[in-house]
Short mmCIF file of C-alpha atoms and ligand atoms in Angstrom, two decimals:
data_model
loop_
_atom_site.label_atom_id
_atom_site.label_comp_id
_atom_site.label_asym_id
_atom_site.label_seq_id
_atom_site.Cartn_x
_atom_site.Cartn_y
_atom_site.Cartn_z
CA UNK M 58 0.00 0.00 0.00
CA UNK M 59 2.93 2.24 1.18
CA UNK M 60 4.26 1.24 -2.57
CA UNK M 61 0.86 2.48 -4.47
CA UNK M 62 0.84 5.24 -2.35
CA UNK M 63 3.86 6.49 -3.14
CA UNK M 64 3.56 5.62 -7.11
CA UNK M 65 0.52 7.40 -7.57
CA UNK M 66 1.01 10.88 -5.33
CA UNK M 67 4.37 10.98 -7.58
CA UNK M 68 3.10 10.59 -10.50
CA UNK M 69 0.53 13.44 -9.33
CA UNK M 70 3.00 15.78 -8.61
CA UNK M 71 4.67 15.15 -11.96
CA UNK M 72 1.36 15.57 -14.03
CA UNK M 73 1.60 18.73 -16.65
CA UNK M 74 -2.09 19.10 -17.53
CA UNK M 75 -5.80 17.65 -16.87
CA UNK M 76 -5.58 14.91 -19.17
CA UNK M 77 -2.15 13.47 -17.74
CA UNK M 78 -4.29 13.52 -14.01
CA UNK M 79 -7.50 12.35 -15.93
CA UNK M 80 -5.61 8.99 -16.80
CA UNK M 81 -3.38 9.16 -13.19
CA UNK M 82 -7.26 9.04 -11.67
CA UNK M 83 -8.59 6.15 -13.71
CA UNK M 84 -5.21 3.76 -13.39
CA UNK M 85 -5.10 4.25 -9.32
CA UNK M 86 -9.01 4.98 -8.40
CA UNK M 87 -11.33 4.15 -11.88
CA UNK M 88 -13.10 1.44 -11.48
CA UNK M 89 -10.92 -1.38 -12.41
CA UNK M 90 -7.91 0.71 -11.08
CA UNK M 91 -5.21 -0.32 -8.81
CA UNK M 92 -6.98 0.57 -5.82
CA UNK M 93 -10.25 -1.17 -6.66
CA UNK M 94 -8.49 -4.56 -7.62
CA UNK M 95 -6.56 -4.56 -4.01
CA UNK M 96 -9.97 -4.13 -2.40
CA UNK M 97 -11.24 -6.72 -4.09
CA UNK M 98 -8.72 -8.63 -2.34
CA UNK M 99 -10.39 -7.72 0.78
CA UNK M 100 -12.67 -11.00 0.38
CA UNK M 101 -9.56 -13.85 0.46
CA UNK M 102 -8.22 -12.23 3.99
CA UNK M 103 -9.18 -13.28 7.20
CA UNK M 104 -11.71 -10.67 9.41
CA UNK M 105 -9.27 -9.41 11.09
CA UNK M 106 -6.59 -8.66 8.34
CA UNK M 107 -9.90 -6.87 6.66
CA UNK M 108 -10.14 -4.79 9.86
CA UNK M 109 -6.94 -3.66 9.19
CA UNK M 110 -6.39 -3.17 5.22
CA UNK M 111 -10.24 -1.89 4.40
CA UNK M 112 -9.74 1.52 6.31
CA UNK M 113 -6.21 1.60 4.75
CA UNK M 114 -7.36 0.94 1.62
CA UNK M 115 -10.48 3.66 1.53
CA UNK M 116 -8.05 6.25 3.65
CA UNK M 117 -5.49 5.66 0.29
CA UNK M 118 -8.25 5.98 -2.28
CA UNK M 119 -9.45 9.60 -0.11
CA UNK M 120 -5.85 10.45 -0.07
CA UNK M 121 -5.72 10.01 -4.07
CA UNK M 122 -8.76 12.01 -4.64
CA UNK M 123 -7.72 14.88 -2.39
CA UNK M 124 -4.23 14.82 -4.27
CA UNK M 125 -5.71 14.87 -7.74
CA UNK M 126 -8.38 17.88 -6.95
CA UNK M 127 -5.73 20.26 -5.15
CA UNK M 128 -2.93 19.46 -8.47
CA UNK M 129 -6.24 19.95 -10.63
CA UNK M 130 -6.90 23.56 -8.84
CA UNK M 131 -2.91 24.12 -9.08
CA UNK M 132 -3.05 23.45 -13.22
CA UNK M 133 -5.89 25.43 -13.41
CA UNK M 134 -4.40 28.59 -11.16
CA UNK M 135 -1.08 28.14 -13.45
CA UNK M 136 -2.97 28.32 -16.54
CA UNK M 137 -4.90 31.77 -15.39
CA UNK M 138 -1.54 33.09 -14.50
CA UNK M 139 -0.11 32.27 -17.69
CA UNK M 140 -3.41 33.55 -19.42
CA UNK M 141 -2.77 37.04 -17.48
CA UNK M 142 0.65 37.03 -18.08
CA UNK M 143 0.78 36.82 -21.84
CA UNK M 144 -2.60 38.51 -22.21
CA UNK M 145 -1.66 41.60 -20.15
CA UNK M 146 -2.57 45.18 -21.90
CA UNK M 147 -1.29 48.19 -20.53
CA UNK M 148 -4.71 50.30 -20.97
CA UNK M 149 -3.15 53.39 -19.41
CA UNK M 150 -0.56 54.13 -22.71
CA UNK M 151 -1.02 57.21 -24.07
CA UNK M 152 -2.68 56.83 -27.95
CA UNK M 153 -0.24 57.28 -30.12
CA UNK M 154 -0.33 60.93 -31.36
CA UNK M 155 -1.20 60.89 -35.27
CA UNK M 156 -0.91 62.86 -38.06
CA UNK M 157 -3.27 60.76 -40.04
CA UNK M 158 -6.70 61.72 -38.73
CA UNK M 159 -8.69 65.11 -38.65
CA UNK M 160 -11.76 66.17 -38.04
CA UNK M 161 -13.45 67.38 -41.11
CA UNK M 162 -14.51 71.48 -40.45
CA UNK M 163 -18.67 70.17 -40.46
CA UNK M 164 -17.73 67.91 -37.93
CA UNK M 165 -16.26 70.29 -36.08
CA UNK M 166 -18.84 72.99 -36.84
CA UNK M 167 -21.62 70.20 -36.06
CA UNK M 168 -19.61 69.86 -32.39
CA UNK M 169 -19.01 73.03 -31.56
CA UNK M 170 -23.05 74.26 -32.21
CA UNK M 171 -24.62 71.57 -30.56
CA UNK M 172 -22.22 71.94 -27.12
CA UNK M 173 -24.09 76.00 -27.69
CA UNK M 174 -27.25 74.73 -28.45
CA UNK M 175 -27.58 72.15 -25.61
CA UNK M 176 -26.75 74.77 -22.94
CA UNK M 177 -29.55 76.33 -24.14
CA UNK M 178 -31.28 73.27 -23.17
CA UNK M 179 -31.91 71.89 -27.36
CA UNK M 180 -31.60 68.46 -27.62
CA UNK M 181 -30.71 66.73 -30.53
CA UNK M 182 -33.47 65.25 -33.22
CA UNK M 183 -32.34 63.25 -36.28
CA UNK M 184 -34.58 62.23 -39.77
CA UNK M 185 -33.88 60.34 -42.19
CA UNK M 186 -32.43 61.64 -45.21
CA UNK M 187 -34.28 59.75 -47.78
CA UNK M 188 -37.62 61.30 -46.74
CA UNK M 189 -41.23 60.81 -48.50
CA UNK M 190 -42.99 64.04 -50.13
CA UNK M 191 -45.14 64.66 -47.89
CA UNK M 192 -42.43 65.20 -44.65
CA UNK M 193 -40.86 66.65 -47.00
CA UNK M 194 -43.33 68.86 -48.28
CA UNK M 195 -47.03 68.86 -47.60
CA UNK M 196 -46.55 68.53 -43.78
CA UNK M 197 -45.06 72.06 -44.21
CA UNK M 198 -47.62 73.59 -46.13
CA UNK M 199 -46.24 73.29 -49.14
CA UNK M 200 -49.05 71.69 -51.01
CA UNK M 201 -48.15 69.75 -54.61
CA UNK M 202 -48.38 72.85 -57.19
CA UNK M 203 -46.44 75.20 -55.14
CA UNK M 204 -43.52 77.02 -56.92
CA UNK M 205 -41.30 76.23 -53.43
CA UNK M 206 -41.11 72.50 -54.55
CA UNK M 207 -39.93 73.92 -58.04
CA UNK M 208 -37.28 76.13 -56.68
CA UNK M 209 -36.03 73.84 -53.97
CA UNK M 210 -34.07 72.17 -57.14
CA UNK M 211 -35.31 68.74 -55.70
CA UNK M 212 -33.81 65.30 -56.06
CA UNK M 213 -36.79 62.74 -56.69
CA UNK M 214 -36.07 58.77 -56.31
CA UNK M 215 -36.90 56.62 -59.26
CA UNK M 216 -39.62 55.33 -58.85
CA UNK M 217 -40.62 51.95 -61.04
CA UNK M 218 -43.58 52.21 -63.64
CA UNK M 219 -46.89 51.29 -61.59
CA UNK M 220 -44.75 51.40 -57.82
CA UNK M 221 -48.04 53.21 -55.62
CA UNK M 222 -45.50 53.68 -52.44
CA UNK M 223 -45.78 57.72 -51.57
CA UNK M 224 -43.16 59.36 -53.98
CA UNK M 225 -39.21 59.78 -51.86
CA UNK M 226 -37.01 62.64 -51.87
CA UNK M 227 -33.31 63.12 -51.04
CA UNK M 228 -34.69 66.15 -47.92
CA UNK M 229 -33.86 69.60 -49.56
CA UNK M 230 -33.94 70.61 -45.77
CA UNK M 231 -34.11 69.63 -42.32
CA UNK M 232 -37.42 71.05 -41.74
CA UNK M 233 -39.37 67.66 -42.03
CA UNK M 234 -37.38 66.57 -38.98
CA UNK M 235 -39.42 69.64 -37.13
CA UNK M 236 -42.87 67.50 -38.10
CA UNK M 237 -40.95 64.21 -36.90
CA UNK M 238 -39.68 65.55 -33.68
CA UNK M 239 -43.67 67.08 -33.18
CA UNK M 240 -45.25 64.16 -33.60
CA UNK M 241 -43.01 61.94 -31.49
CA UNK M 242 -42.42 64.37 -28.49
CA UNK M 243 -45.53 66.95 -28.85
CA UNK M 244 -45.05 70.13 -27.06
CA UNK M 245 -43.55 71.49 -25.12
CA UNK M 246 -40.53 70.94 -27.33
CA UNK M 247 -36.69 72.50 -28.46
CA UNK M 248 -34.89 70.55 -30.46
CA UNK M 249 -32.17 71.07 -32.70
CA UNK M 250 -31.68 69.24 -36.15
CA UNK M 251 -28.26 68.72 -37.84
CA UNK M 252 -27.76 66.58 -41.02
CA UNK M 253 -27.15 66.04 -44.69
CA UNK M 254 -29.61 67.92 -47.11
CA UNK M 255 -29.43 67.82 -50.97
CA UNK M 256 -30.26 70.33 -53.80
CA UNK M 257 -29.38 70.18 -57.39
CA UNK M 258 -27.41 73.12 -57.38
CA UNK M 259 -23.52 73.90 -57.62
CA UNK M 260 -21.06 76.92 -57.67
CA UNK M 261 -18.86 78.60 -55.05
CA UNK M 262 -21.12 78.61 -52.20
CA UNK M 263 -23.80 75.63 -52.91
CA UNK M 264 -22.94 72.03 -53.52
CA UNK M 265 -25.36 69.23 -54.15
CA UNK M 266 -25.02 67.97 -50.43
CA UNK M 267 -24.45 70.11 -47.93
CA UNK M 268 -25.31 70.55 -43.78
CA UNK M 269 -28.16 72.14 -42.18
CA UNK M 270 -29.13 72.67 -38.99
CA UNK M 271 -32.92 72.74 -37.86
CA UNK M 272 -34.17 74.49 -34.71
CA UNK M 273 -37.62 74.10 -32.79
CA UNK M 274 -38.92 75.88 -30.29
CA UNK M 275 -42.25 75.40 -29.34
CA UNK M 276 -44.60 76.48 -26.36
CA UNK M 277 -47.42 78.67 -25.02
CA UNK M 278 -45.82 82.14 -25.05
CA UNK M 279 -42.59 81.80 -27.49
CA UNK M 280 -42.53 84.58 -29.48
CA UNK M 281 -40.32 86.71 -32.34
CA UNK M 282 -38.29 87.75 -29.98
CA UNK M 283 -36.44 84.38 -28.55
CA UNK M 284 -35.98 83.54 -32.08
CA UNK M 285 -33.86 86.99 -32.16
CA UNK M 286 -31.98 86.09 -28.71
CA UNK M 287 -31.41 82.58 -29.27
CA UNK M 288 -29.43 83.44 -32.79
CA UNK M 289 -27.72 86.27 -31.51
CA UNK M 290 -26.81 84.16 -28.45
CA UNK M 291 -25.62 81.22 -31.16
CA UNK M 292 -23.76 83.70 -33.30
CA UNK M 293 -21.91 85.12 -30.56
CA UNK M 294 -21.12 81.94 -28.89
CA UNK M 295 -20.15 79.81 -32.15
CA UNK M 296 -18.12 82.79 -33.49
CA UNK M 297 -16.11 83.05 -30.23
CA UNK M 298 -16.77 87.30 -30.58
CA UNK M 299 -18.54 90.01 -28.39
CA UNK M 300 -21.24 91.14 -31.20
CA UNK M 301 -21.12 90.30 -35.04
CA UNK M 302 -23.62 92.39 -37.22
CA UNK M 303 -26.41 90.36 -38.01
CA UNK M 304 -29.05 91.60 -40.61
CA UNK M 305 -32.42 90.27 -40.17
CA UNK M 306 -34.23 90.49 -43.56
CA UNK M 307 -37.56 90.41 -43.96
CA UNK M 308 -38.37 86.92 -45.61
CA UNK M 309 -41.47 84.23 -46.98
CA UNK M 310 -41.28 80.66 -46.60
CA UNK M 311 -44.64 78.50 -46.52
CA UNK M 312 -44.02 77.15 -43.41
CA UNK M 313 -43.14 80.14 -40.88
CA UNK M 314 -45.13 83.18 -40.45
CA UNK M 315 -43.74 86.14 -40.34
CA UNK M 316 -40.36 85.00 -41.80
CA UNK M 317 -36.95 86.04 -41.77
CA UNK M 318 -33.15 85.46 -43.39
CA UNK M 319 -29.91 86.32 -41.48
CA UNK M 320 -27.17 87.15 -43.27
CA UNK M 321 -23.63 88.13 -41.71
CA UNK M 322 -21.48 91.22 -42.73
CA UNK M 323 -18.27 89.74 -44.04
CA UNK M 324 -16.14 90.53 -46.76
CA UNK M 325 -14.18 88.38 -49.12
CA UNK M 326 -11.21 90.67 -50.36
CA UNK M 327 -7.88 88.92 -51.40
CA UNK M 328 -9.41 85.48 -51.68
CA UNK M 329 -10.06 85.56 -48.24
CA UNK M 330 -13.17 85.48 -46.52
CA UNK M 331 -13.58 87.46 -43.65
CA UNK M 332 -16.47 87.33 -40.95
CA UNK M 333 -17.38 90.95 -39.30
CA UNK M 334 -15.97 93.42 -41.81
CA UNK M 335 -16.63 94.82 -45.21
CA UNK M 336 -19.66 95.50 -46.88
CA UNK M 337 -20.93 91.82 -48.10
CA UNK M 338 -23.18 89.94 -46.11
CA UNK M 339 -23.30 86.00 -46.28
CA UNK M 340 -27.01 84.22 -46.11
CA UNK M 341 -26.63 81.85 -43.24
CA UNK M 342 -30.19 81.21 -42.35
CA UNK M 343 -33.97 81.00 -42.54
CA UNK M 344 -36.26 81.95 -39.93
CA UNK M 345 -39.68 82.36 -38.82
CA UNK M 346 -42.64 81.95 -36.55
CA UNK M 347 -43.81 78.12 -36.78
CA UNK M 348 -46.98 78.24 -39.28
CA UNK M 349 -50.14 76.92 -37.72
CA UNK M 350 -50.66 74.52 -40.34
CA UNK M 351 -47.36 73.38 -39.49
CA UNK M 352 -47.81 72.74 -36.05
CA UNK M 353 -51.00 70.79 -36.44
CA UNK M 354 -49.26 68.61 -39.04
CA UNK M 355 -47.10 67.83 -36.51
CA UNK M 356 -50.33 66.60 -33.78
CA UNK M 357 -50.28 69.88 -31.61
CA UNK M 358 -52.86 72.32 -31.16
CA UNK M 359 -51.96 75.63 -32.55
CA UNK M 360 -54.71 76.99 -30.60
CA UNK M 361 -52.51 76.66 -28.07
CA UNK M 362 -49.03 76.25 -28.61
CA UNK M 363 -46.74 78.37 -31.16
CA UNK M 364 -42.88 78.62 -31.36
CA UNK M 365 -39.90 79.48 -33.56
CA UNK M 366 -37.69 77.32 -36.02
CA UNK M 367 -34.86 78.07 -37.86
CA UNK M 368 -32.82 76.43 -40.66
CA UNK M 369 -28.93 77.79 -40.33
CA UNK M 370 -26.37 76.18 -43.61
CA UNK M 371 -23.62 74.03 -41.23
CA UNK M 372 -21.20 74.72 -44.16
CA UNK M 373 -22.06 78.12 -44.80
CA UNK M 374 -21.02 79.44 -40.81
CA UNK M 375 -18.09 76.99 -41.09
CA UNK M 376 -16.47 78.62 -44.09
CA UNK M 377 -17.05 81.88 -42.19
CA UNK M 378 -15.80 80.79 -38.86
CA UNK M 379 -12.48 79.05 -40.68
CA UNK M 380 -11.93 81.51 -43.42
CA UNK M 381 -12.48 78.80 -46.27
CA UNK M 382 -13.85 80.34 -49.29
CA UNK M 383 -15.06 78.03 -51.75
CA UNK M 384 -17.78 75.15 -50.67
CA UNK M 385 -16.86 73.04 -53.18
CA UNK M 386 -13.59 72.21 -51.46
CA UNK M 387 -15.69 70.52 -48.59
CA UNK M 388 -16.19 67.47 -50.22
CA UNK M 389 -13.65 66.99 -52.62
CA UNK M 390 -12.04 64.86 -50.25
CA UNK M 391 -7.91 66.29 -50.84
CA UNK M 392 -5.98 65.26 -48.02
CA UNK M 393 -3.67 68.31 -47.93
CA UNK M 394 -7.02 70.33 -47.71
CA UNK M 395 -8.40 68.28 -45.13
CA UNK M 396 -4.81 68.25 -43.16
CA UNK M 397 -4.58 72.19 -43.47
CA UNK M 398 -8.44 72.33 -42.60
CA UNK M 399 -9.05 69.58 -39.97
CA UNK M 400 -9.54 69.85 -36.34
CA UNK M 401 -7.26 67.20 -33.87
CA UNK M 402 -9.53 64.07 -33.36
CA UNK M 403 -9.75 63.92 -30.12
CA UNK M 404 -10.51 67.59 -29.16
CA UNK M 405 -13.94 67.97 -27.67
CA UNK M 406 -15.41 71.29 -28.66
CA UNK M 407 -17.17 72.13 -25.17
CA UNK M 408 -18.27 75.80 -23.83
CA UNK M 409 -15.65 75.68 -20.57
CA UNK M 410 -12.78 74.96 -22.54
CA UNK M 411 -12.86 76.96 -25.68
CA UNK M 412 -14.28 75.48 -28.93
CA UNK M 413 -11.76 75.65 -30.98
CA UNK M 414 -8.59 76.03 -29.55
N1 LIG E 511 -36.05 75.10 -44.52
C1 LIG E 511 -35.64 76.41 -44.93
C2 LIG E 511 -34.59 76.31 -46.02
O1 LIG E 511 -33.99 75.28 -46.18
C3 LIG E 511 -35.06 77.19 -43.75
C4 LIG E 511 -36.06 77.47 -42.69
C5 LIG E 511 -36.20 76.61 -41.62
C6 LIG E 511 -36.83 78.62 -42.73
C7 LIG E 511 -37.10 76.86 -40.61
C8 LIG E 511 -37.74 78.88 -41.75
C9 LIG E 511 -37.86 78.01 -40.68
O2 LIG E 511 -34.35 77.25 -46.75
#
């Protein structure tokens, strides 16, 4: 016994992994093992040599056991250690600093103006941009035969010969995301809208796709006047000065009543465009009081709410705020343009720390 005893809590020791103890277990205490054959044994001895060797024998086969589950718990330990060892990733490393990556001026723009508009306590709305005719258009009172539809330059989707769906559009704006964010929200509401918007249209200061941003203001005593403080508020803010001259312009669009445009004084001398001097002014947005059509297309009662919405060109205040002067070069996608124009990756525009340092 002394003999199998030794043998076995050896060979134990020695084992490398769980199939080595697996086949240790079933040669000493398997069924037909070692151990098991000796007690068999147990029925040629006399009643008092089985007095002696049975409690021997089961203290051996205990001893086994106990031996193969703490060298099983010792491989396993080892194998976590060697897991953690050669898996180990320092998380703390600085990234490495790269000059391949920028972000693109809209980004940037589309950062900086909603850390301004969300302290003024806008959330964030999003539409599709494949959008059907009527979110497009009807919803904001811009019925089938109206001229706007016509000088909106819009992109329809092909539609098949005999295909009844409701006609799609590529969104000429972000309005229909004002009907979108009505209906899912209702009022009170302020949102603000940023995305991709398309018109057929192309020269130094309008591409085919370019960035708008919506805002919605709606409750029971908004008026004129918070549109006024709210942009002059953004304007300030975004262009990181103490007044900019803003010229409100008297305006129509179907779905805001009264209207206005914004422009901003700039000037664009030497191939340089300049905000807050000269005697140009740059359109940057559209304006009005929220029509009451409008407002019941989007399931609120304009009996008693009304509010203010706005549709400022992303693009159009980033080439002011970064001096670029031609659109165009916004999406043509050259990398020494977008390394000479691109922001550092993983600066977060925020109001506390500058926006665009
Ligand atoms: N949707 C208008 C445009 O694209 C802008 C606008 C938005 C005007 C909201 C008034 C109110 O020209």
């Amino acid at each position: 016994m002394d003999d199998l005893k030794a043998k076995y809590l050896g060979q134990i020791a020695d084992a490398g992994d769980e199939a080595a103890l697996e086949a240790i277990r079933v040669a000493a205490v398997g069924k037909k093992g070692e151990v098991a054959l000796k007690m068999r044994e147990l029925g040629k001895m006399t009643p008092e040599e089985r007095q002696v060797a049975g409690p021997a024998l089961n203290a051996l086969k205990d001893e086994i056991n106990s031996a193969l589950s703490a060298k099983k718990a010792a491989l396993a330990d080892a194998a976590l250690d060697e897991r953690l060892r050669t898996e180990w990733l320092d998380v703390t490393l600085p990234v490495r600093p790269s000059r391949q990556g920028s972000l693109h001026p809209i980004s940037q723009a589309s950062e900086e103006l909603t850390a301004i508009f969300a302290e003024m306590g806008f959330a964030v709305a999003e539409g599709p941009r494949i959008e059907t005719d009527w979110y497009n258009f009807d919803a904001l009172n811009i019925p089938g035969h109206h001229p706007a539809r016509a000088e909106m330059d819009t992109f329809y989707m092909h539609r098949d010969e005999g295909d009844n769906r409701p006609p799609h559009v590529l969104r000429t704006h972000t309005s229909p995301v004002q009907i979108r964010s009505m209906e899912k929200t209702g009022a009170p509401i302020r949102v603000i809208c940023p995305g991709g918007v398309y018109r057929a249209d192309y020269d130094q200061t309008h591409t085919p796709m370019f960035h708008q941003v919506e805002g919605l203001a709606i409750d029971k005593d908004i008026s004129m006047a918070n549109l006024k403080w709210v942009l002059e508020e953004f304007v300030k803010a975004f262009f990181e000065v103490d007044g900019v001259d803003l010229r409100f312009r008297a305006s129509h669009f179907p779905f805001t009543e009264p209207s206005a445009e914004v422009d901003i004084r700039c000037s664009w001398e030497g191939g340089t465009l300049k905000i807050g001097e000269g005697d140009d002014w740059l359109e940057i947005l559209g304006s009005g009081m929220v029509h009451p059509k409008v407002i019941a297309a989007g399931g609120i009662d304009p009996d008693e709410y009304q509010g203010f919405a706005f549709g400022m060109g992303i693009d159009r205040i980033a080439m002011l705020k970064y001096g670029i002067p031609d659109l165009r070069a916004f999406f043509e996608s050259d990398l020494r343009w977008l390394r000479h124009y691109g922001f550092a990756a993983l600066d977060m525009p925020n109001l506390h720390g500058g926006l665009s340092r």
